[in-house]
PDB file of C-alpha atoms in Angstrom:
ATOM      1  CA  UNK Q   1     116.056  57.038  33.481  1.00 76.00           C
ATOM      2  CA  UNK Q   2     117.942  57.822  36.469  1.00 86.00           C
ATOM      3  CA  UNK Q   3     120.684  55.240  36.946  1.00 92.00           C
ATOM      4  CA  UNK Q   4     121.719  54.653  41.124  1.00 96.00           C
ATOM      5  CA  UNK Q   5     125.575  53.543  41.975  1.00 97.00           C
ATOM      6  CA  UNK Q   6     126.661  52.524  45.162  1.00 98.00           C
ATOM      7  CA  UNK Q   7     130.017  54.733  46.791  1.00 98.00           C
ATOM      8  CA  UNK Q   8     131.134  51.987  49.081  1.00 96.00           C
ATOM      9  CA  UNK Q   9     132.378  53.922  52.138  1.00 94.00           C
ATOM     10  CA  UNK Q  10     130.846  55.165  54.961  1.00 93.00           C
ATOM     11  CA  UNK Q  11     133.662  57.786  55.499  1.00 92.00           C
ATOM     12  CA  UNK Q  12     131.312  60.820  55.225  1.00 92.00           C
ATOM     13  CA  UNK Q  13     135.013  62.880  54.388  1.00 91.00           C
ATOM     14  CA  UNK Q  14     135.317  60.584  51.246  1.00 93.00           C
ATOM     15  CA  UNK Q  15     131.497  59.986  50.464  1.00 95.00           C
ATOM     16  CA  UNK Q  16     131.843  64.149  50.051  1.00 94.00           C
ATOM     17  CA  UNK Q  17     135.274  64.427  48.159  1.00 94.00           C
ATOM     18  CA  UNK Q  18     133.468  61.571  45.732  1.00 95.00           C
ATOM     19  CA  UNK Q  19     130.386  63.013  45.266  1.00 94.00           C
ATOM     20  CA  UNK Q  20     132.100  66.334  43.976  1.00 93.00           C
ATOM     21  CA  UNK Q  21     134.808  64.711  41.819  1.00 94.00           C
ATOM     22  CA  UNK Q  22     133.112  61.718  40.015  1.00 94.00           C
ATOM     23  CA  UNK Q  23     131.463  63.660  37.160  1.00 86.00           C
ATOM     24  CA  UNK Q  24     128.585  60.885  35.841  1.00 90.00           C
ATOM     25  CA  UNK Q  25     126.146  63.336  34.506  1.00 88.00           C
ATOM     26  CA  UNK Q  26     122.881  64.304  36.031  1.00 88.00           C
ATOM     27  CA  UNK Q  27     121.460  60.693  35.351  1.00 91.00           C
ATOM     28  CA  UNK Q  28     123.454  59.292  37.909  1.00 93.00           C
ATOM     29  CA  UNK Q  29     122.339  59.041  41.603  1.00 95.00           C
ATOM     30  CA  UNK Q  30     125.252  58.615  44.117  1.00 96.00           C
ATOM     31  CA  UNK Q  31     124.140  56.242  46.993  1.00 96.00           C
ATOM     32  CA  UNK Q  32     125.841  55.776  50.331  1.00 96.00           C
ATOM     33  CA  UNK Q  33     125.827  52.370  52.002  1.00 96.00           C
ATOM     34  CA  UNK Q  34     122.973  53.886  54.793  1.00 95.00           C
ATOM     35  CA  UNK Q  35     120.661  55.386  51.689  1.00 95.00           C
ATOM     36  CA  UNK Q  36     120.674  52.058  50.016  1.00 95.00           C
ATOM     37  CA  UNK Q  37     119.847  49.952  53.000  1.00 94.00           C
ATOM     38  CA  UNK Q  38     123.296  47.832  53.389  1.00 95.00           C
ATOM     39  CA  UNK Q  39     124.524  47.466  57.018  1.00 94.00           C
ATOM     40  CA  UNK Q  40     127.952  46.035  58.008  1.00 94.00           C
ATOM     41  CA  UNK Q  41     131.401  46.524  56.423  1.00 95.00           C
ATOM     42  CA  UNK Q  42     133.577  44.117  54.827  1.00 96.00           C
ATOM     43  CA  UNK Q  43     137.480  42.830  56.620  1.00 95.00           C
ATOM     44  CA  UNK Q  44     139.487  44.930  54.697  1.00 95.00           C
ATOM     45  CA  UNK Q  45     142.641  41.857  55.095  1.00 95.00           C
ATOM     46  CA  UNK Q  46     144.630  42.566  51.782  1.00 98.00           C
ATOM     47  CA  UNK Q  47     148.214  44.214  51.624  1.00 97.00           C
ATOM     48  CA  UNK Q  48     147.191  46.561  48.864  1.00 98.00           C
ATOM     49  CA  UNK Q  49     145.258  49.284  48.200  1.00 98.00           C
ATOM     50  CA  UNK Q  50     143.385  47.536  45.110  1.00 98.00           C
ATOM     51  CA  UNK Q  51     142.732  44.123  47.192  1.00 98.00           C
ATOM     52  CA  UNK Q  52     141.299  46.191  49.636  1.00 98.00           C
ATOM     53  CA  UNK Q  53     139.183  48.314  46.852  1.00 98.00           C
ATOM     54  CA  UNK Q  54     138.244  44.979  45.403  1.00 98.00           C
ATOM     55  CA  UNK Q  55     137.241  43.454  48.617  1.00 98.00           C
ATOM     56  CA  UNK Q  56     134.469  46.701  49.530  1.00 98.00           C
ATOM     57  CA  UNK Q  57     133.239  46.788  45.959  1.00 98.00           C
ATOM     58  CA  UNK Q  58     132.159  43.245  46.140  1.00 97.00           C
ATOM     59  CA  UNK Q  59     130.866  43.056  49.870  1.00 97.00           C
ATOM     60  CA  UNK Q  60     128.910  46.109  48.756  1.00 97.00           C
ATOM     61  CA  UNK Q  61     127.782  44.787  44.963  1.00 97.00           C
ATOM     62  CA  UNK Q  62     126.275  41.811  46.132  1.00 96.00           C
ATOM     63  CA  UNK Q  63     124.496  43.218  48.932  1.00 96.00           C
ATOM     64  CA  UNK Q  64     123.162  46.179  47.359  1.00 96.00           C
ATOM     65  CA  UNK Q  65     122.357  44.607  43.884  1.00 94.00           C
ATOM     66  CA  UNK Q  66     123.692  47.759  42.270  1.00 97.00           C
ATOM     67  CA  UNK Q  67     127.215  49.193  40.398  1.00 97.00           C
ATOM     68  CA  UNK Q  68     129.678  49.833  42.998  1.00 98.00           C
ATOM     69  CA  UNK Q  69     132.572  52.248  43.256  1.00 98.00           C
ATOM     70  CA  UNK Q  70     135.051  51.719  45.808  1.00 98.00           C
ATOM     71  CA  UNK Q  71     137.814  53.394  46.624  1.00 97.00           C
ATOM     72  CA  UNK Q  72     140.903  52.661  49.174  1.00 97.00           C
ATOM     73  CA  UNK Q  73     143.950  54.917  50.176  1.00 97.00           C
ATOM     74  CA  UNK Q  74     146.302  55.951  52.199  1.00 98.00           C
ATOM     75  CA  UNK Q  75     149.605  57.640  53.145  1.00 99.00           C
ATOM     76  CA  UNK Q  76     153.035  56.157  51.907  1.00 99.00           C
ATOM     77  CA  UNK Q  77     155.919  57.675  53.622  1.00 99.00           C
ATOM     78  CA  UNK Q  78     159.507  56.849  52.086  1.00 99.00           C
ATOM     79  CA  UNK Q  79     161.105  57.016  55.361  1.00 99.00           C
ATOM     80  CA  UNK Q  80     158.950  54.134  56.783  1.00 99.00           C
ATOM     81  CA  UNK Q  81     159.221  52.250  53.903  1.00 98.00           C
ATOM     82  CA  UNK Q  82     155.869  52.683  52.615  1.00 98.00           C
ATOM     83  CA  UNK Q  83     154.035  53.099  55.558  1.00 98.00           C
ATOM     84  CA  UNK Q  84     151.966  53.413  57.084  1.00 98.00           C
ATOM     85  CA  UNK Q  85     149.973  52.314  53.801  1.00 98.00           C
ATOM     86  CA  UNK Q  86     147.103  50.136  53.837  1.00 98.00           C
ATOM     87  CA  UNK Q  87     147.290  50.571  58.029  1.00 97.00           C
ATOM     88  CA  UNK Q  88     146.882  54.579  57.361  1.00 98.00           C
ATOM     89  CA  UNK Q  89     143.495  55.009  59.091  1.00 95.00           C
ATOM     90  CA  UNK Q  90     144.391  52.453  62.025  1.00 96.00           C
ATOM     91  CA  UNK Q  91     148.300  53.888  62.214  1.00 98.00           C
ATOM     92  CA  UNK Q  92     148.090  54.418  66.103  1.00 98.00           C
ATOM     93  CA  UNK Q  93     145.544  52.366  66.567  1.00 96.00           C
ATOM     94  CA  UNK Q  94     142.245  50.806  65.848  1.00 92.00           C
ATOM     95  CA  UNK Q  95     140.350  53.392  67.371  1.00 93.00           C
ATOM     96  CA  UNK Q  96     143.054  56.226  66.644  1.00 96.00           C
ATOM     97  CA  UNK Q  97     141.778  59.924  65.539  1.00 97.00           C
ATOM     98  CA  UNK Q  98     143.145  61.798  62.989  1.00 97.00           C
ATOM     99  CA  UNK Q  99     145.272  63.556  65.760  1.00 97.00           C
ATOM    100  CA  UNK Q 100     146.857  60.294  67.197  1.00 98.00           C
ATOM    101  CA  UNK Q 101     148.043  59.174  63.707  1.00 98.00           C
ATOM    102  CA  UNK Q 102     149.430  62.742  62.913  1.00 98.00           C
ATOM    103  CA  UNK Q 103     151.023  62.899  66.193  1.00 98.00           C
ATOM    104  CA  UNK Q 104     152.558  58.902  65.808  1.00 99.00           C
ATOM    105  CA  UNK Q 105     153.831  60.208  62.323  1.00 99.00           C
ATOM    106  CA  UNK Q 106     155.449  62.678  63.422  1.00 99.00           C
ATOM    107  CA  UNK Q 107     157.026  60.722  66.442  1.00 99.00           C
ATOM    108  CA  UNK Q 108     158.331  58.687  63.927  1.00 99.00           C
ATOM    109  CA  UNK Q 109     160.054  61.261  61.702  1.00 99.00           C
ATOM    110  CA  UNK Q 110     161.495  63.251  64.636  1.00 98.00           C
ATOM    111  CA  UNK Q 111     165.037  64.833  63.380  1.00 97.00           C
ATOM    112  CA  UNK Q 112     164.346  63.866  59.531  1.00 98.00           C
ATOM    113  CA  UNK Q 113     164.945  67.017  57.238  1.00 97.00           C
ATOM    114  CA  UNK Q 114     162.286  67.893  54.508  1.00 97.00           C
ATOM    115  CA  UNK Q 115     164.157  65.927  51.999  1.00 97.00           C
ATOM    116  CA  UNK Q 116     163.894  62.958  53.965  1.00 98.00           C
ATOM    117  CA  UNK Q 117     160.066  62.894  54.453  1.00 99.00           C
ATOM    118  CA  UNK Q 118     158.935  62.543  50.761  1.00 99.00           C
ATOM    119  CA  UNK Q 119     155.779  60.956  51.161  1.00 99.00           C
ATOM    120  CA  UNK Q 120     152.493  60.191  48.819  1.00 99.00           C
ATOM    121  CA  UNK Q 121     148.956  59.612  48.841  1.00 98.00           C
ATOM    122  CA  UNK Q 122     147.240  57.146  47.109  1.00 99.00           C
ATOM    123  CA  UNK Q 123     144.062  56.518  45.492  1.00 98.00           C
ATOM    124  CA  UNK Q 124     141.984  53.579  44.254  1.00 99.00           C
ATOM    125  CA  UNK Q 125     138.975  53.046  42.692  1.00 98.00           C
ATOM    126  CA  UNK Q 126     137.332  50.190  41.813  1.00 99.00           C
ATOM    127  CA  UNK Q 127     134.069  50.019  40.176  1.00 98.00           C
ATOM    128  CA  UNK Q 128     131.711  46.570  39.442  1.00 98.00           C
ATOM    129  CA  UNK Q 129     128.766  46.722  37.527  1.00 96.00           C
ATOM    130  CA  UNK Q 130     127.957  43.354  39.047  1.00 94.00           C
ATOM    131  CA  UNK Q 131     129.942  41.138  41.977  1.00 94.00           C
ATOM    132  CA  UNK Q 132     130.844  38.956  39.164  1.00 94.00           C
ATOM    133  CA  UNK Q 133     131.856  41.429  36.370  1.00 95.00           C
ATOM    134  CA  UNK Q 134     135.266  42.407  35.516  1.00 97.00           C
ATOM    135  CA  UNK Q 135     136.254  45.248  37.638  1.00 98.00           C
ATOM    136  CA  UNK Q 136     137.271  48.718  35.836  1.00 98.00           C
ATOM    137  CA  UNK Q 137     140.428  49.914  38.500  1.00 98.00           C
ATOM    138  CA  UNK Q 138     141.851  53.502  37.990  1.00 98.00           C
ATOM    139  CA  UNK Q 139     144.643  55.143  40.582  1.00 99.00           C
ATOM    140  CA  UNK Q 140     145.889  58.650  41.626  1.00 98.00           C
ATOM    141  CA  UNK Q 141     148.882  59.978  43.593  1.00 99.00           C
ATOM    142  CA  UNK Q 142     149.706  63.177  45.185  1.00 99.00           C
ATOM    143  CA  UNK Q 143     153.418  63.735  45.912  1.00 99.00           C
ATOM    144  CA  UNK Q 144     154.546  65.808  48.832  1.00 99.00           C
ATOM    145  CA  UNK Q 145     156.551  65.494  52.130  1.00 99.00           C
ATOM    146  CA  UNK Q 146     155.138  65.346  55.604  1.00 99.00           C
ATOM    147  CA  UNK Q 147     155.739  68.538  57.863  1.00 98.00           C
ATOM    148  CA  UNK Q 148     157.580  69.310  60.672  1.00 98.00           C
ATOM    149  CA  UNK Q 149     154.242  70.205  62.329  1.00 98.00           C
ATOM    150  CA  UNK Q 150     150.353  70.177  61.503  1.00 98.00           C
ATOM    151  CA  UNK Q 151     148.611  73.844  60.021  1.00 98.00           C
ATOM    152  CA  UNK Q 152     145.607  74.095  58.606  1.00 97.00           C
ATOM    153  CA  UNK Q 153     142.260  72.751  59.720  1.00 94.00           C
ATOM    154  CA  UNK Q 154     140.647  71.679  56.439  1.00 94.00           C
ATOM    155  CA  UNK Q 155     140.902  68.071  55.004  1.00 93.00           C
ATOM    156  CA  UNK Q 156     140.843  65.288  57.195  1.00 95.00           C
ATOM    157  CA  UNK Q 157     143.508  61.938  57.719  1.00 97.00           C
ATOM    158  CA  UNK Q 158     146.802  63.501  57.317  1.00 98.00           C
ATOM    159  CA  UNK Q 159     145.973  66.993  55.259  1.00 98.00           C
ATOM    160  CA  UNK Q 160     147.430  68.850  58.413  1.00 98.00           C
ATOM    161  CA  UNK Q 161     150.729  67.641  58.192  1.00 99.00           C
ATOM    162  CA  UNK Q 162     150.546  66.854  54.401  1.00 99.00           C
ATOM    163  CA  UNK Q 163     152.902  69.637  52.671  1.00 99.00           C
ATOM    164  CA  UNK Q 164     152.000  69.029  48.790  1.00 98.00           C
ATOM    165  CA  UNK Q 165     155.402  68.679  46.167  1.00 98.00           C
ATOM    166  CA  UNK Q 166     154.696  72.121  44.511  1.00 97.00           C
ATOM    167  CA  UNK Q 167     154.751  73.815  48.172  1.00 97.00           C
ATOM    168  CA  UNK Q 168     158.340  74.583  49.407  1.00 97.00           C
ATOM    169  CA  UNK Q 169     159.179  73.269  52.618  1.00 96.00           C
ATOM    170  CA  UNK Q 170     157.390  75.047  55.319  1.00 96.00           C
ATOM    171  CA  UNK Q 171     154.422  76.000  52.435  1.00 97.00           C
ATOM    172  CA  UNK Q 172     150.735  75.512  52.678  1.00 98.00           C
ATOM    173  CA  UNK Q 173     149.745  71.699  53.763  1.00 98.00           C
ATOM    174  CA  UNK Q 174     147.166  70.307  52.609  1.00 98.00           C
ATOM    175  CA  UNK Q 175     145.098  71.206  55.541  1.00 98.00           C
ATOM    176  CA  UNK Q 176     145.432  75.031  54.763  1.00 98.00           C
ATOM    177  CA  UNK Q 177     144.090  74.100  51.390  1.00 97.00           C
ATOM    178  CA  UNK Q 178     140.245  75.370  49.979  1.00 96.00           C
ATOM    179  CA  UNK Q 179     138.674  72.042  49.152  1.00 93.00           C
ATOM    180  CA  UNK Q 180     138.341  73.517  44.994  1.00 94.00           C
ATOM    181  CA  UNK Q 181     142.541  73.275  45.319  1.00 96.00           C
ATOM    182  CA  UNK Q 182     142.735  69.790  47.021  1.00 96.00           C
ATOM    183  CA  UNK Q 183     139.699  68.699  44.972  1.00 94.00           C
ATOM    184  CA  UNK Q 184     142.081  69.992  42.255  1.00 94.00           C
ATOM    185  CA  UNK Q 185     145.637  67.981  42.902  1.00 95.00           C
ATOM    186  CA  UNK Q 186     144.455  65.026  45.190  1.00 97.00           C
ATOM    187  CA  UNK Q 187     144.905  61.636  44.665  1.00 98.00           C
ATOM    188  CA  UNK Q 188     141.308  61.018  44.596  1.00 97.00           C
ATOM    189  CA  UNK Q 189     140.317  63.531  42.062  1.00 96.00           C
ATOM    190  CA  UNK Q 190     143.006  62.044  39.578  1.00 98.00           C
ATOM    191  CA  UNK Q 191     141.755  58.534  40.134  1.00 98.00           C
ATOM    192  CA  UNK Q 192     137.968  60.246  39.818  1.00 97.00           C
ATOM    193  CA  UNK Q 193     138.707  62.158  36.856  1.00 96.00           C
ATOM    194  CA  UNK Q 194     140.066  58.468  35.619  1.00 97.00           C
ATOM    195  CA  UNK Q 195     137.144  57.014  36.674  1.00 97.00           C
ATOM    196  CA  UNK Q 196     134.619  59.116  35.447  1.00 94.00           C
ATOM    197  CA  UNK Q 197     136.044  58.897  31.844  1.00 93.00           C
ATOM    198  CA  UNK Q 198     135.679  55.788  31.672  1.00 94.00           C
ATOM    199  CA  UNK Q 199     132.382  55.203  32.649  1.00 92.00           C
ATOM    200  CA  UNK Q 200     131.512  57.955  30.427  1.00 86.00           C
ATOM    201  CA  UNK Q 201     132.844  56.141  27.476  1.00 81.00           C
ATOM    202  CA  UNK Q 202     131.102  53.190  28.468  1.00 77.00           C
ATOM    203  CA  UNK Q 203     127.557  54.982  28.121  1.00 63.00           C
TER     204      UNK Q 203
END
C-alpha cells in the first residue's frame, strides 16, 4: 500500500532537491502542499532553523492530515555573525531575488579576504507523523566561503557565490556545480540521507 507524505515547501528548488535525496522506497508518494490540496503558509517567527522547521511541519500536518517533512535553511556567514541565517531568503528584502541577496552579500563583505568569508549552509528537517507526535529532527552543513563574485548558473539562493570548503579560493561555486555533485555534499542531502535512515528503520 502506497504510503503519501507531505514535503512542506512550496519552493519548487527544494520540493526537487527533496524529492531526489529522501530515499523512502517506491511505497512512498512525495506530495507538495498544491497536490494535497493545502493553501496558505505558516509565519515562519522563530530565531532558528528547527523552530522554523517545527512551525511548517505542524501548519502543514494538521491541515493535510498526513506525515510531514519540513525542512528550513539558510546561509550563515562568520563575518556577519551568523547571518544572514533564518532571514536568508528575505536578506535584501521581502520580495528580494536571488540576485539582490547575492549582490547585498557581497556589499557586505567588500575588502574581506577568502579567509575571512568562511561561511555555511544549513539544513533542517523535521518530520511528524501526526501534529501531535514527537517530531524526528535531523541536520546537515556544508562548509565553504562566499566568493569574491557569482559563477555558475546552476543551484539557486546563494550557489553562485557559494565556493564549497574542498574548492580553493577562486574554485568551482556551488553554482558551477552538476546537481549529482551538490546533491552529493549539500546540506540538504546530509540531513536527507539522515532522514531517510531513520524513517527506514522505523518501517
Amino acid at each position: 500500500m502506497t504510503q503519501r507524505l507531505l514535503l512542506a515547501t512550496r519552493s519548487g528548488h527544494k520540493l526537487g532537491e527533496l524529492r531526489a535525496l529522501l530515499d523512502l522506497g517506491p511505497d512512498v508518494e512525495l506530495l507538495s502542499p498544491d497536490d494535497a490540496g493545502v493553501r496558505g503558509d505558516p509565519v515562519e517567527d522563530s530565531e532558528t532553523f528547527e523552530g522554523n522547521a517545527l512551525i511548517k511541519a505542524r501548519y502543514f500536518a494538521e491541515r493535510a492530515e498526513l506525515p510531514v517533512i519540513a525542512d528550513d535553511s539558510g546561509l550563515e556567514v562568520d563575518a556577519l555573525r551568523g547571518g544572514p541565517g533564518v532571514r536568508t531568503r528575505r536578506y535584501a528584502g521581502e520580495d528580494a531575488s536571488d540576485s539582490d541577496n547575492n549582490a547585498k552579500l557581497l556589499r557586505a563583505l567588500t575588502g574581506l579576504p577568502p579567509p575571512g568569508r568562511t561561511a555555511r549552509y544549513r539544513c533542517v528537517l523535521v518530520y511528524l507523523e501526526r501534529p501531535e507526535s514527537e517530531p524526528l529532527i535531523t541536520s546537515g552543513t556544508f562548509e565553504g566561503r562566499i566568493a569574491l563574485a557569482p559563477r555558475g548558473h546552476g543551484g539557486f539562493g546563494y550557489d553562485p557565490i557559494f565556493e564549497p570548503a574542498t574548492e580553493p579560493p577562486g574554485g568551482r561555486t556551488v553554482g558551477e556545480l552538476s546537481a549529482e555533485e551538490k546533491n552529493s555534499v549539500s546540506h540538504r542531502a546530509i540531513a536527507a540521507r539522515a532522514m531517510g535512515e531513520l524513517l527506514r528503520g522505523r518501517s
